[in-house]
């Protein structure tokens, strides 16, 4: 685990991370230097696991939708100066951040939160949803924070196009960070 000092000690922060394994959320949660409220697939909020997730402040979200309830909860955390964790890909993938949903960019632009890229590796098992092998080398690398609204190509556009451009800028920054962390 490296780079925790990159997470600002105060103010609203969005941790954006690549997503390859089932344990990415818990790993991001326990390694964050500040309490973090991750957006977590709504289907996990059942039974004892759901009780635990709610108890530690995680936010249920319906994947691949503009879940207003989840986004409102995340905005409240950020407006209070807290930290929200987002997997911009929206689901587990190869880890290279080939695509991104608009939620993280929407939140960053709407709350002026600083964005911190987080590279996770070693968290995938042999199959999707499987835990990593025993003694797998897990890695969490927090990157340099950035102001998404200050990225030149984002600042140059307005309206709906701004969120789309910001989403691509965020995706590219995260993908670059993940590549650099793997070297």
PDB file of N, CA and C in Angstrom, residues 57 75 82 117 154:
ATOM      1  N   UNK A  57     -21.472   2.577   6.683  1.00  0.00           N
ATOM      2  CA  UNK A  57     -21.721   3.769   5.887  1.00  0.00           C
ATOM      3  C   UNK A  57     -21.596   3.638   4.384  1.00  0.00           C
ATOM      4  N   UNK A  75     -23.549  12.853  -2.660  1.00  0.00           N
ATOM      5  CA  UNK A  75     -23.392  14.313  -2.617  1.00  0.00           C
ATOM      6  C   UNK A  75     -23.437  14.829  -1.185  1.00  0.00           C
ATOM      7  N   UNK A  82     -16.716  14.823   3.392  1.00  0.00           N
ATOM      8  CA  UNK A  82     -16.315  13.428   3.499  1.00  0.00           C
ATOM      9  C   UNK A  82     -15.708  12.857   2.227  1.00  0.00           C
ATOM     10  N   UNK A 117      -7.019   9.080  -7.821  1.00  0.00           N
ATOM     11  CA  UNK A 117      -7.051   7.764  -8.467  1.00  0.00           C
ATOM     12  C   UNK A 117      -6.426   6.706  -7.559  1.00  0.00           C
ATOM     13  N   UNK A 154     -12.017  19.836 -19.918  1.00  0.00           N
ATOM     14  CA  UNK A 154     -13.284  19.879 -19.173  1.00  0.00           C
ATOM     15  C   UNK A 154     -13.726  21.322 -19.005  1.00  0.00           C
TER      16      UNK A 154
END
